[in-house]
mmCIF file of C-alpha atoms in Angstrom:
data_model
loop_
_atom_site.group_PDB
_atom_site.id
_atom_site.type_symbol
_atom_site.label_atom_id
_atom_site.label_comp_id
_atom_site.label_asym_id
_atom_site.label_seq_id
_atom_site.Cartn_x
_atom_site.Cartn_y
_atom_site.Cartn_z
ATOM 1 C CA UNK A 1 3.374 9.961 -5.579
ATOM 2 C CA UNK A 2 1.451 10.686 -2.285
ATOM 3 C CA UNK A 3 1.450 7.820 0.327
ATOM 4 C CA UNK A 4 -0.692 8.210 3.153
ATOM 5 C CA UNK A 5 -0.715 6.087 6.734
ATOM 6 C CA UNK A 6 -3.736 5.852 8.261
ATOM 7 C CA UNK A 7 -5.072 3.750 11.204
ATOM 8 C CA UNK A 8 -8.216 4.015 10.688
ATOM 9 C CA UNK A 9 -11.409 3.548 8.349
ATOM 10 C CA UNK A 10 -12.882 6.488 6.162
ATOM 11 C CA UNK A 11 -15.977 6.644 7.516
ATOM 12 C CA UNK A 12 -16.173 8.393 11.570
ATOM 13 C CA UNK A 13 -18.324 6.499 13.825
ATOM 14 C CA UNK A 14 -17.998 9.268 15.950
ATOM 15 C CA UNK A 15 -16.699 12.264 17.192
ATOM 16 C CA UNK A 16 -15.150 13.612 20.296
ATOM 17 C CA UNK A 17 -13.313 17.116 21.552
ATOM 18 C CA UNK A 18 -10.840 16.976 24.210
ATOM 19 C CA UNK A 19 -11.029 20.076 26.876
ATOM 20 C CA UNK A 20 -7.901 21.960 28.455
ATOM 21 C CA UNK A 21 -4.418 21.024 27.490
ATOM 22 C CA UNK A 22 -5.052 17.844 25.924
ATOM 23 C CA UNK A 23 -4.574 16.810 22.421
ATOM 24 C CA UNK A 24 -5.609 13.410 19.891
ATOM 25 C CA UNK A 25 -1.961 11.601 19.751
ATOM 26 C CA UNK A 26 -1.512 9.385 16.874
ATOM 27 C CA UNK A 27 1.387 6.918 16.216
ATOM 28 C CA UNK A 28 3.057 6.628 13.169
ATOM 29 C CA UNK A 29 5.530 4.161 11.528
ATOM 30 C CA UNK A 30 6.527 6.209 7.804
ATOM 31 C CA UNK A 31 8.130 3.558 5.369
ATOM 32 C CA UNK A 32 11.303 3.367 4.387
ATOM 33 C CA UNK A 33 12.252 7.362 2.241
ATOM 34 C CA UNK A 34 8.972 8.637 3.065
ATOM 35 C CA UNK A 35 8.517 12.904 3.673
ATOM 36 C CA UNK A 36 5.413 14.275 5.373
ATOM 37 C CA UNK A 37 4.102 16.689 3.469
ATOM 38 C CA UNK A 38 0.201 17.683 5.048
ATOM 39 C CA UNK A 39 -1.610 16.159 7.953
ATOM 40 C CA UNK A 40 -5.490 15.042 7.054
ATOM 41 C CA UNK A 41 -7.929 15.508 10.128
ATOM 42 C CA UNK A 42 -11.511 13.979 10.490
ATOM 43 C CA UNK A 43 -13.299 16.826 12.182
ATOM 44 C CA UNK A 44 -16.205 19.080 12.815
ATOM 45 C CA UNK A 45 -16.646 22.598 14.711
ATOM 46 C CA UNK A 46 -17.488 23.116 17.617
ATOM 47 C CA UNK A 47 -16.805 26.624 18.501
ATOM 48 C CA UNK A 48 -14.667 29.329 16.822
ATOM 49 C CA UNK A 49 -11.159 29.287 18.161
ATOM 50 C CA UNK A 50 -7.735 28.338 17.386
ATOM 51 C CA UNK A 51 -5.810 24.568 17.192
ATOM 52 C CA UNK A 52 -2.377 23.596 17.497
ATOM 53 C CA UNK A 53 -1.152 20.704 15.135
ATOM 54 C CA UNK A 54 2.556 19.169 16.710
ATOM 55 C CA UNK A 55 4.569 16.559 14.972
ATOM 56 C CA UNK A 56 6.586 15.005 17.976
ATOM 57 C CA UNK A 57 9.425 12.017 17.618
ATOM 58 C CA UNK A 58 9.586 8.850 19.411
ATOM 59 C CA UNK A 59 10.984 10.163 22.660
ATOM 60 C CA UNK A 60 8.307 12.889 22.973
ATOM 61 C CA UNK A 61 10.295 15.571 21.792
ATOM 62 C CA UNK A 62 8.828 18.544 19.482
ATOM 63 C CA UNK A 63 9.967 18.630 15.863
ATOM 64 C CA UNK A 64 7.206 20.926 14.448
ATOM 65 C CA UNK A 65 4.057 23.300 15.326
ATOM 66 C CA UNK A 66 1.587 25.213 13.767
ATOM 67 C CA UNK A 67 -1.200 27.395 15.439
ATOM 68 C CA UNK A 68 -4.722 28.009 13.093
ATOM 69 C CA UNK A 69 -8.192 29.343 13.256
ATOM 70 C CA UNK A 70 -10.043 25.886 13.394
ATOM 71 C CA UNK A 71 -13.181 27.837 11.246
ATOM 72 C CA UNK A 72 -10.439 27.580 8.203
ATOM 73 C CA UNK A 73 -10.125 24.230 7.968
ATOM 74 C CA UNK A 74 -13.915 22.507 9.390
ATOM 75 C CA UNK A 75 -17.205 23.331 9.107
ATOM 76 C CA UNK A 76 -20.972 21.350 10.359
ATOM 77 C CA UNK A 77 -19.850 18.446 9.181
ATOM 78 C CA UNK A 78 -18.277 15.728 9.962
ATOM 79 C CA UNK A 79 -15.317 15.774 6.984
ATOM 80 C CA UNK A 80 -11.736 15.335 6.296
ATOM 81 C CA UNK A 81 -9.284 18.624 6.255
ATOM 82 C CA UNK A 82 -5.891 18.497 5.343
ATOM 83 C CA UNK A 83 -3.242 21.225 6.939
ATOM 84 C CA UNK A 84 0.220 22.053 4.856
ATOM 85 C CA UNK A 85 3.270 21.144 7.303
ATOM 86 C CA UNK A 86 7.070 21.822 5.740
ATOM 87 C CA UNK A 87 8.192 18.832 4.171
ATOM 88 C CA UNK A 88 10.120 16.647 6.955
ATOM 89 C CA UNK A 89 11.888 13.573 6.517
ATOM 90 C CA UNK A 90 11.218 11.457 8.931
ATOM 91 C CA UNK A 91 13.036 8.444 9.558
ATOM 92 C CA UNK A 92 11.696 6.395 12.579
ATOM 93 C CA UNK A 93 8.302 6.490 14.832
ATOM 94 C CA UNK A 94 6.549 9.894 15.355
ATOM 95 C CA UNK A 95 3.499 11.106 16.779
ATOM 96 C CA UNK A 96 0.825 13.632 15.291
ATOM 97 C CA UNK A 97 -0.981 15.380 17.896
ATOM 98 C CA UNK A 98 -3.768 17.874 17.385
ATOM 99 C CA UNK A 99 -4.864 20.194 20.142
ATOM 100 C CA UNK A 100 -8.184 21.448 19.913
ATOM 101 C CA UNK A 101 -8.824 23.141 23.053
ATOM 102 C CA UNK A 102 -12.784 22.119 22.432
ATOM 103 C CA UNK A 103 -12.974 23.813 19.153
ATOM 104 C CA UNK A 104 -13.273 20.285 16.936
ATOM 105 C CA UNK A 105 -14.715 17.408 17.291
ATOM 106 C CA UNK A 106 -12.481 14.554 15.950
ATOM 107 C CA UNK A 107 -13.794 11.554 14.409
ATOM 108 C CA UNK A 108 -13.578 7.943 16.279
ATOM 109 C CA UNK A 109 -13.063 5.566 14.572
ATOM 110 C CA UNK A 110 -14.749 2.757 17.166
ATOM 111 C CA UNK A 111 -14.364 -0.292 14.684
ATOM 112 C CA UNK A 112 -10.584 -0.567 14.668
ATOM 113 C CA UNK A 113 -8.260 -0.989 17.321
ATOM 114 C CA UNK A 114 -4.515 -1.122 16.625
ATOM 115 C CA UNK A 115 -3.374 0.607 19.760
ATOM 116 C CA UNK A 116 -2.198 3.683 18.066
ATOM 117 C CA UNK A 117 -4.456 6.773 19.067
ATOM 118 C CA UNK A 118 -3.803 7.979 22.590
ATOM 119 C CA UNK A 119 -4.677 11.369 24.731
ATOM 120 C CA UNK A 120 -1.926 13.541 24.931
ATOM 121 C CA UNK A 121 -1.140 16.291 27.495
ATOM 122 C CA UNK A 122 2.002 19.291 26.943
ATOM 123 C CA UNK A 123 4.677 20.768 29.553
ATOM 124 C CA UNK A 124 5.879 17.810 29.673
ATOM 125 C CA UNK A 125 4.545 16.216 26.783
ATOM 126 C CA UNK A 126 2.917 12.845 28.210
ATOM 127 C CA UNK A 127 0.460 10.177 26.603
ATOM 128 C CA UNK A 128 -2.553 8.137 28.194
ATOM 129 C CA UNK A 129 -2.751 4.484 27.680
ATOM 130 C CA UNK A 130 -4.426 3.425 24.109
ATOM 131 C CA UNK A 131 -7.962 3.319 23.919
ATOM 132 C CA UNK A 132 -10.278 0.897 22.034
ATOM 133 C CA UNK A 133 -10.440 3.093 19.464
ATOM 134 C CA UNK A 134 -8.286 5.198 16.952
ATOM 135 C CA UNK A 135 -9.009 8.964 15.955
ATOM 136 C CA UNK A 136 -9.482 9.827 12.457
ATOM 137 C CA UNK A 137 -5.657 11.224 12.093
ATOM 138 C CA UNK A 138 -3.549 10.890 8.932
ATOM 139 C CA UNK A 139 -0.472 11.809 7.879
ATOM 140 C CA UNK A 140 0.396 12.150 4.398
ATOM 141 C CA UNK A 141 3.581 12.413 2.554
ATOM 142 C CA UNK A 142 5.826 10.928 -0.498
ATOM 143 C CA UNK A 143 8.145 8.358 -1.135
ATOM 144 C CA UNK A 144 11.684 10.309 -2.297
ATOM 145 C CA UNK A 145 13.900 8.362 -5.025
ATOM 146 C CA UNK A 146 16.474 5.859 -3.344
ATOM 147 C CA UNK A 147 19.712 7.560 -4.282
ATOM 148 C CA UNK A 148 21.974 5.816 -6.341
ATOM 149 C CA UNK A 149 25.196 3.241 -5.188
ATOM 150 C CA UNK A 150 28.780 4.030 -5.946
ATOM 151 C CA UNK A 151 31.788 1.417 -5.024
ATOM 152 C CA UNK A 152 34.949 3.954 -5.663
ATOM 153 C CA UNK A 153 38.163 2.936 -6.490
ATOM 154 C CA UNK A 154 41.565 4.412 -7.915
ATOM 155 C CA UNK A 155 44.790 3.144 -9.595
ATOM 156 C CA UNK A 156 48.330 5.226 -10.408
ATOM 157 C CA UNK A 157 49.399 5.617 -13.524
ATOM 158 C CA UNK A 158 52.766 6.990 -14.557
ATOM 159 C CA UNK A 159 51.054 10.166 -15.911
ATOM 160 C CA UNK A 160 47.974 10.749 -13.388
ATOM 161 C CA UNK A 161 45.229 8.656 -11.528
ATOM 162 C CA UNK A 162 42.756 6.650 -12.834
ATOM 163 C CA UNK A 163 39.916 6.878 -10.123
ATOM 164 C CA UNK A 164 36.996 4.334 -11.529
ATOM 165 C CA UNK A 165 33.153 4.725 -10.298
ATOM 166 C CA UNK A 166 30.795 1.236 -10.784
ATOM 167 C CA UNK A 167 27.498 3.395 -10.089
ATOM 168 C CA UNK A 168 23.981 1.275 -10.073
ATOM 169 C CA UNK A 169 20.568 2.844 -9.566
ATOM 170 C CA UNK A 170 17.428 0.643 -8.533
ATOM 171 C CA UNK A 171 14.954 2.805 -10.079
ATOM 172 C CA UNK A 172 17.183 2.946 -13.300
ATOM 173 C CA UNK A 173 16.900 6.996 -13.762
ATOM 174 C CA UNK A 174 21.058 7.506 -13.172
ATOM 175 C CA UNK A 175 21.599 11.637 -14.844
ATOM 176 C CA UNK A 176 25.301 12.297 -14.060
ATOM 177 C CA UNK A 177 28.308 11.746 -11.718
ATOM 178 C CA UNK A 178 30.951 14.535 -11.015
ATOM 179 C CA UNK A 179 34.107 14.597 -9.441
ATOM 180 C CA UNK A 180 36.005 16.588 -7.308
ATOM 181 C CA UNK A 181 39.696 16.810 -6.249
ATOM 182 C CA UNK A 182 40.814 17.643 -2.943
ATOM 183 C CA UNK A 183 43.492 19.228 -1.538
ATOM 184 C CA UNK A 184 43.770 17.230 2.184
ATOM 185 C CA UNK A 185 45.465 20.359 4.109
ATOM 186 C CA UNK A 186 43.636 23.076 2.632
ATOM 187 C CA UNK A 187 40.069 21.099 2.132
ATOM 188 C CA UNK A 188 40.014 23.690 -1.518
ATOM 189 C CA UNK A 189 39.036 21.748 -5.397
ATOM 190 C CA UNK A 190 41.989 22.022 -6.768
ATOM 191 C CA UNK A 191 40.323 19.421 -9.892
ATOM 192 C CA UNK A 192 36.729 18.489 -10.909
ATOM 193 C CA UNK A 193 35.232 16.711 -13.711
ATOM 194 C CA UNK A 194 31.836 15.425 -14.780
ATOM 195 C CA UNK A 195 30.243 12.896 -16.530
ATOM 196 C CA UNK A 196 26.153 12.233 -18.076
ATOM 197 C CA UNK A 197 24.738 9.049 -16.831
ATOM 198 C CA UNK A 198 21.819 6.878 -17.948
ATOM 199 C CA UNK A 199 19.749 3.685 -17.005
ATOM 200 C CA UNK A 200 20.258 1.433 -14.020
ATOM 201 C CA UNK A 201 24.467 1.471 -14.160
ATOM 202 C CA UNK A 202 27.429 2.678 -15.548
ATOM 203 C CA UNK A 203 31.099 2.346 -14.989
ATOM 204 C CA UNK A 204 32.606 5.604 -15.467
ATOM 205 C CA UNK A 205 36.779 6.430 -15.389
ATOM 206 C CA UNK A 206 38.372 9.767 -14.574
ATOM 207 C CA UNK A 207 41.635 10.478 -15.290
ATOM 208 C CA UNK A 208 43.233 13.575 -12.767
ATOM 209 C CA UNK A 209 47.080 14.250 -14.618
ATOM 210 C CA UNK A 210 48.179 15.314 -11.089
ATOM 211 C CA UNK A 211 48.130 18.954 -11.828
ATOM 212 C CA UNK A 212 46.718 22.002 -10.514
ATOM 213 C CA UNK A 213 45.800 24.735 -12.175
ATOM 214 C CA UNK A 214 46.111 28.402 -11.611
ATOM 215 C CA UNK A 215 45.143 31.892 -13.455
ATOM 216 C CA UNK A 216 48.297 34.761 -13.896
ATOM 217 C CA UNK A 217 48.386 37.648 -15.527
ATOM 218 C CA UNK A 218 52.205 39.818 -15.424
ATOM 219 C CA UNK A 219 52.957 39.327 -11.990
ATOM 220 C CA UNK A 220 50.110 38.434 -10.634
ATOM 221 C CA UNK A 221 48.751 34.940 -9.541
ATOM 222 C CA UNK A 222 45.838 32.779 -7.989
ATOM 223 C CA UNK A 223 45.810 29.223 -7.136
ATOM 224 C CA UNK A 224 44.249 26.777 -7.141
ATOM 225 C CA UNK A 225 41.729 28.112 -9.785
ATOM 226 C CA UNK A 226 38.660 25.319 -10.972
ATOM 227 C CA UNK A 227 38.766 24.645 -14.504
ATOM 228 C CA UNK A 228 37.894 21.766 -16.842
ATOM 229 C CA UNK A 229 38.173 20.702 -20.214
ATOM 230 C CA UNK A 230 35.218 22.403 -22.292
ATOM 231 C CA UNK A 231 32.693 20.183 -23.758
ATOM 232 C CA UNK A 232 30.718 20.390 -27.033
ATOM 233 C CA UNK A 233 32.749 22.546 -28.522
ATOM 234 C CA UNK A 234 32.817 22.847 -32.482
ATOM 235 C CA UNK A 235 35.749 21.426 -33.713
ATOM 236 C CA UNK A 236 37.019 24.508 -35.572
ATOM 237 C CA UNK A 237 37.357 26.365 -32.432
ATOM 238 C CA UNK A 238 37.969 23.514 -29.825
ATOM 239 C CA UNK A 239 41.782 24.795 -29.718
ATOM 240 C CA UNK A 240 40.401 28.050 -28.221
ATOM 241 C CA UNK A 241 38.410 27.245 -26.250
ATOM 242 C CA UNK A 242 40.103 23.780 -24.822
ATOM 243 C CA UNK A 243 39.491 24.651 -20.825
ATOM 244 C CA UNK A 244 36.743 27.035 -19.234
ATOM 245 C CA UNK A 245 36.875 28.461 -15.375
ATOM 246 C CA UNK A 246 34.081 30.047 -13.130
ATOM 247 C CA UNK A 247 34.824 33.657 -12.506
ATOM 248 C CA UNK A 248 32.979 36.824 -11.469
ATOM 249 C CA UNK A 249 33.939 39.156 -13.751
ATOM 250 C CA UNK A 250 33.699 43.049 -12.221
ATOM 251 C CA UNK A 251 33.930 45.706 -15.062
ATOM 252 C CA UNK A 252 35.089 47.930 -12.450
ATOM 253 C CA UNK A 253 35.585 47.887 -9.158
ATOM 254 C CA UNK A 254 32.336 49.485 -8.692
ATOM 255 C CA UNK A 255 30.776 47.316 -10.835
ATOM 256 C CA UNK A 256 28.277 46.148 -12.627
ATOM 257 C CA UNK A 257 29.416 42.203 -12.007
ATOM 258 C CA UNK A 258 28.519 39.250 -13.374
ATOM 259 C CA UNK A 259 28.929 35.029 -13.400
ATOM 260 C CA UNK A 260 30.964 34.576 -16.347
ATOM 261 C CA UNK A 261 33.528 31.678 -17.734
ATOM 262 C CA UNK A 262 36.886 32.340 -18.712
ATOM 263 C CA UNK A 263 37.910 30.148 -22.028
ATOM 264 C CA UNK A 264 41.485 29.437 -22.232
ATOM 265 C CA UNK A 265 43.248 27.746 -25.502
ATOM 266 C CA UNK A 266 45.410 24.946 -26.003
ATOM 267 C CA UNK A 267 48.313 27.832 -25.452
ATOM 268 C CA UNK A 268 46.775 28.583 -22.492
ATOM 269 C CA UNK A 269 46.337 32.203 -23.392
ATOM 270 C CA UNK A 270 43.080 33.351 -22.687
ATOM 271 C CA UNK A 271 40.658 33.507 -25.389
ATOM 272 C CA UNK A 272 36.983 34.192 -24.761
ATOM 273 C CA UNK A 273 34.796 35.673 -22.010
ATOM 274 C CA UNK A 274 31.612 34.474 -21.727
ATOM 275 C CA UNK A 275 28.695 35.392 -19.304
ATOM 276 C CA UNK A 276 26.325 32.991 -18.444
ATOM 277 C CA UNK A 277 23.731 35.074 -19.323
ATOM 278 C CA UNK A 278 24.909 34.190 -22.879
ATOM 279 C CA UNK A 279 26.939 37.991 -23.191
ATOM 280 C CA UNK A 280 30.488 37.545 -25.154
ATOM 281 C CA UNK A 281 32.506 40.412 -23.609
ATOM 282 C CA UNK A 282 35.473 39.055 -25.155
ATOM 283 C CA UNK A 283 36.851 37.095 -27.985
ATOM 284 C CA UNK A 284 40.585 37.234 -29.115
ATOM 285 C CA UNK A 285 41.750 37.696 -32.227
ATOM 286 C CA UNK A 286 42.793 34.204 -33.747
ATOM 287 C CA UNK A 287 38.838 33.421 -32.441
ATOM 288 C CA UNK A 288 37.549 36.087 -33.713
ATOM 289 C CA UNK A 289 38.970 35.545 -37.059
ATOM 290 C CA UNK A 290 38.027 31.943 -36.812
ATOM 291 C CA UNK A 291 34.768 32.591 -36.095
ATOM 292 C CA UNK A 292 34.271 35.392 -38.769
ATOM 293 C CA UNK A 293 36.645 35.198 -41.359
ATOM 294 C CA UNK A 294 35.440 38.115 -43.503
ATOM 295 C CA UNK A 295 34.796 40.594 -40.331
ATOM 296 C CA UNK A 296 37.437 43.462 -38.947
ATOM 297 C CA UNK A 297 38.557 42.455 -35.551
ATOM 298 C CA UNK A 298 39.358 46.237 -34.821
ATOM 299 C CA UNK A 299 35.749 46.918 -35.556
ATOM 300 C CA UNK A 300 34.532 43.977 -33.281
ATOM 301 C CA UNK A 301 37.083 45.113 -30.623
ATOM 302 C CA UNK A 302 35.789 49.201 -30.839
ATOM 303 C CA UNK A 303 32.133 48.177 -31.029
ATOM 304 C CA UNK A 304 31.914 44.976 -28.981
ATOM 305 C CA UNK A 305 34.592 44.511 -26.067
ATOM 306 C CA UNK A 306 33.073 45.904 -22.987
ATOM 307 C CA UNK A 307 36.252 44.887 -20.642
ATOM 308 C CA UNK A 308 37.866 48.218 -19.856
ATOM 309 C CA UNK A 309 42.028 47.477 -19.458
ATOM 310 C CA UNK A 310 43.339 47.917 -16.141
ATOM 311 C CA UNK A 311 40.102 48.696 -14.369
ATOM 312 C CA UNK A 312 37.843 45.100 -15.429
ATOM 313 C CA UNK A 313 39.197 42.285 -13.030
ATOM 314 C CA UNK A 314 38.154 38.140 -13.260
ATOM 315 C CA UNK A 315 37.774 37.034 -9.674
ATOM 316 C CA UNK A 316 38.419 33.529 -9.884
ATOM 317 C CA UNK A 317 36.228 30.948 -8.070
ATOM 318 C CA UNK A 318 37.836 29.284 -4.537
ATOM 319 C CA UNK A 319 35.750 25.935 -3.924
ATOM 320 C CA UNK A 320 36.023 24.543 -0.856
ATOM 321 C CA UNK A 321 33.663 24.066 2.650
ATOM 322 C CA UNK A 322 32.337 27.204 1.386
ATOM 323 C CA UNK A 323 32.039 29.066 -2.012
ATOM 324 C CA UNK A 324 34.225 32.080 -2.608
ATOM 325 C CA UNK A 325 36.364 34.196 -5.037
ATOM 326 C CA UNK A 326 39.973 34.451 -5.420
ATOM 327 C CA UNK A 327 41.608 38.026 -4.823
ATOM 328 C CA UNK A 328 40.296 40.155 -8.580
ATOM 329 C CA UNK A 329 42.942 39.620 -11.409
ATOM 330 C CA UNK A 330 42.743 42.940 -13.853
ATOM 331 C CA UNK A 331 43.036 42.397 -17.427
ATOM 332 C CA UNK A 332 46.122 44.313 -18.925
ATOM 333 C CA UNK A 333 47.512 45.248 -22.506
ATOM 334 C CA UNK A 334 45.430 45.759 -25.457
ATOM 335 C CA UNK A 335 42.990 42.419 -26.759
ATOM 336 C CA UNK A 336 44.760 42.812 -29.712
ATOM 337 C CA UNK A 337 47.881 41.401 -28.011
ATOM 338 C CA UNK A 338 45.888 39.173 -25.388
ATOM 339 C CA UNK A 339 45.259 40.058 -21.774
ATOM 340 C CA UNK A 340 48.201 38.554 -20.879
ATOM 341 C CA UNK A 341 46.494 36.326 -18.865
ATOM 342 C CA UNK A 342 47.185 32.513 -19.105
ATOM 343 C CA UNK A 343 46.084 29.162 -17.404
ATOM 344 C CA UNK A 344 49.034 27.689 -15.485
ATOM 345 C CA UNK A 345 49.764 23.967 -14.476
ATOM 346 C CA UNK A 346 51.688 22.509 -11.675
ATOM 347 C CA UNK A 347 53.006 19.446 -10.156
ATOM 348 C CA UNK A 348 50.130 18.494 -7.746
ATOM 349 C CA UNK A 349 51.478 17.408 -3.937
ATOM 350 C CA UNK A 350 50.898 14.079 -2.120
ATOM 351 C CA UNK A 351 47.943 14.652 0.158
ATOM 352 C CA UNK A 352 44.245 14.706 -1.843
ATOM 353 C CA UNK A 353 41.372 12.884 -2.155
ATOM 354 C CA UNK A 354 38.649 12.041 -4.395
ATOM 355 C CA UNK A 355 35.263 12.958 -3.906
ATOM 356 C CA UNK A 356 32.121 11.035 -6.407
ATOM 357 C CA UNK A 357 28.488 12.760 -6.139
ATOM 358 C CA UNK A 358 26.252 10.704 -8.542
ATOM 359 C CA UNK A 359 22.608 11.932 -8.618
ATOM 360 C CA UNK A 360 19.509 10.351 -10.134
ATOM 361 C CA UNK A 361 16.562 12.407 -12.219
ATOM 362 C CA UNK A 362 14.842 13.404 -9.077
ATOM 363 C CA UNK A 363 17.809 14.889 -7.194
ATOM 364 C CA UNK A 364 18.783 12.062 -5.239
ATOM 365 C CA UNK A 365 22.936 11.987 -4.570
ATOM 366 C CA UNK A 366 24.576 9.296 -3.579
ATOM 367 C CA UNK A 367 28.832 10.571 -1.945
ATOM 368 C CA UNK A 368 32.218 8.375 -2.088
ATOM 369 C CA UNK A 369 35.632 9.027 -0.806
ATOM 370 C CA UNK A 370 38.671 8.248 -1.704
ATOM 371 C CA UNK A 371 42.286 9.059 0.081
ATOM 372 C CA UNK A 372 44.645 9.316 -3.188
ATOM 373 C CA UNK A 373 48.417 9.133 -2.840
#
């Protein structure tokens, strides 16, 4: 929803253009999560020519400028024009000031008097004293969503940590909370999990097993590798399908590439190939045969596998200060047999931490910490 701050009436009792370098300074106090989106200007032409609109903070300083044709935005009358500015979150005090260089002729307001419209002058950027009136200046913006609280916590079990999230939202439009793992040396995910959220609180509980995980194939091997336990899976094939991991998967090396999630089984042998444009490049056999009981894997494998062994590669996503791929794994043996390639688990170390993002409906995030021994 728009909310607007303005210092003055609707109605100009006059008007006035300012000659030279001088510009109509306004004062602003934004509430509390408020973004200017537009500035609204009470004005009529004067002459053709060009304005500069400048957002400055409390100390004077420029945060924003735009130059214009003034014949865009005013005509013979008297009226209200709004101009687009980048959506800025502003915090704290700030100034609009709108340099006309005699092209406009701003409207006074000559009723109200709240000591907020000055004359303003650049290189350096100075202001006059108040006058007794205030120009017809306003800025206009929204109110963005309060994000939600979190108060973190963890506990060690004899099989994992149990890191708890009490998570409360004012405006009672919580969507989801996920969780990420954190190797302390390395800064890389070496863990994440995720949960839906609802209404005005929840207390959610994540349970990390202290393991990593990485992806091998023969001799080859990448850790840590992101993967989670698959969600909404029918039940008939849950066992295939039990974990899923990001991956770029490269047909060959010259491509064509695509996102894609690897699907590993309660075995840990790799199972599907999916990507997230909804493709199937893979299944294996026992999901095949799950899936189609009466169908001839050889004919699915001739007609529908598109991995090519020894020359497609999964490239395994690295999550960490930045996004990025593991070395390329290549798939080996027939799909018959498997790829050989398997979802490994270690012993995690001592030195991670917990990291809680919960987010509300309209994107704001709320971030807790946790150092976990």
């Amino acid at each position: 929803m728009d909310v607007a701050i303005q210092y003055s009436d609707s109605t100009p009792d006059d008007g006035m253009w300012l000659a030279g370098d001088q510009g109509h300074a306004v004062l602003f106090a934004p509430p509390e999560n408020w973004t200017l989106s537009r500035i609204a200007v009470c004005g009529m032409l004067n002459r053709d020519g060009i304005f500069v609109l400048e957002i400055w903070d409390a100390a004077l300083n420029l945060v924003y400028r735009t130059t214009d044709l003034s014949g865009a935005y005013f005509g013979s009358n008297l009226s209200w024009a709004e101009i687009d500015v980048p959506d800025l979150r502003i915090d704290g005090p700030f100034f609009v000031v709108f340099f006309e260089y005699s092209t406009v002729f701003v409207g006074i307001d000559k009723n109200t008097t709240l000591n907020r419209s000055f004359v303003a002058s650049r290189s350096p950027s100075m202001l006059s004293s108040p006058g007794d009136y205030e120009w017809m200046i306003a800025a206009i913006g929204h109110i963005t969503s309060l994000p939600p609280r979190i108060n973190a916590s963890y506990e060690n079990l004899t099989d994992g940590i149990v890191i708890k999230a009490d998570i409360s939202d004012t405006e009672g439009d919580l969507a989801g909370v996920s969780l990420y793992i954190l190797d302390q040396k390395s800064g890389e995910v070496v863990w994440m999990d995720k949960a839906d959220l609802n209404g005005s609180r929840s207390e959610i509980r994540f349970i990390w097993p202290r393991v990593v995980y990485g992806v091998s194939c023969g001799s080859e091997r990448v850790s840590p590798v992101v993967a989670v336990e698959t969600r909404g899976v029918p039940e008939n094939i849950s066992r295939y399908m039990r974990y899923s991991a990001p991956c770029l998967l490269n047909l060959t090396d010259e491509g064509p590439f695509s996102d894609a999630l690897a699907y590993f089984g309660e075995d840990m042998e790799l199972h599907a190939i999916e990507g997230l444009d909804g493709r199937i490049h893979y299944l294996s056999k026992e999901l095949f045969e799950t899936l189609r009981p009466e169908g001839r894997y050889s004919d699915y494998v001739r007609e529908n596998i598109t991995i090519i062994e020894g020359r497609s590669s999964l490239r395994f996503i690295s999550m960490g200060e930045s996004l990025a791929f593991h070395r390329p794994i290549y798939l080996k043996r027939s799909p018959i047999f498997h790829y050989d390639m398997k979802l490994e688990r270690e012993a995690a170390g001592s030195q991670y931490a917990a990291v809680l993002i919960a987010s509300d409906f309209h994107g704001a995030a709320a971030r807790a910490s946790l150092e976990i021994g």
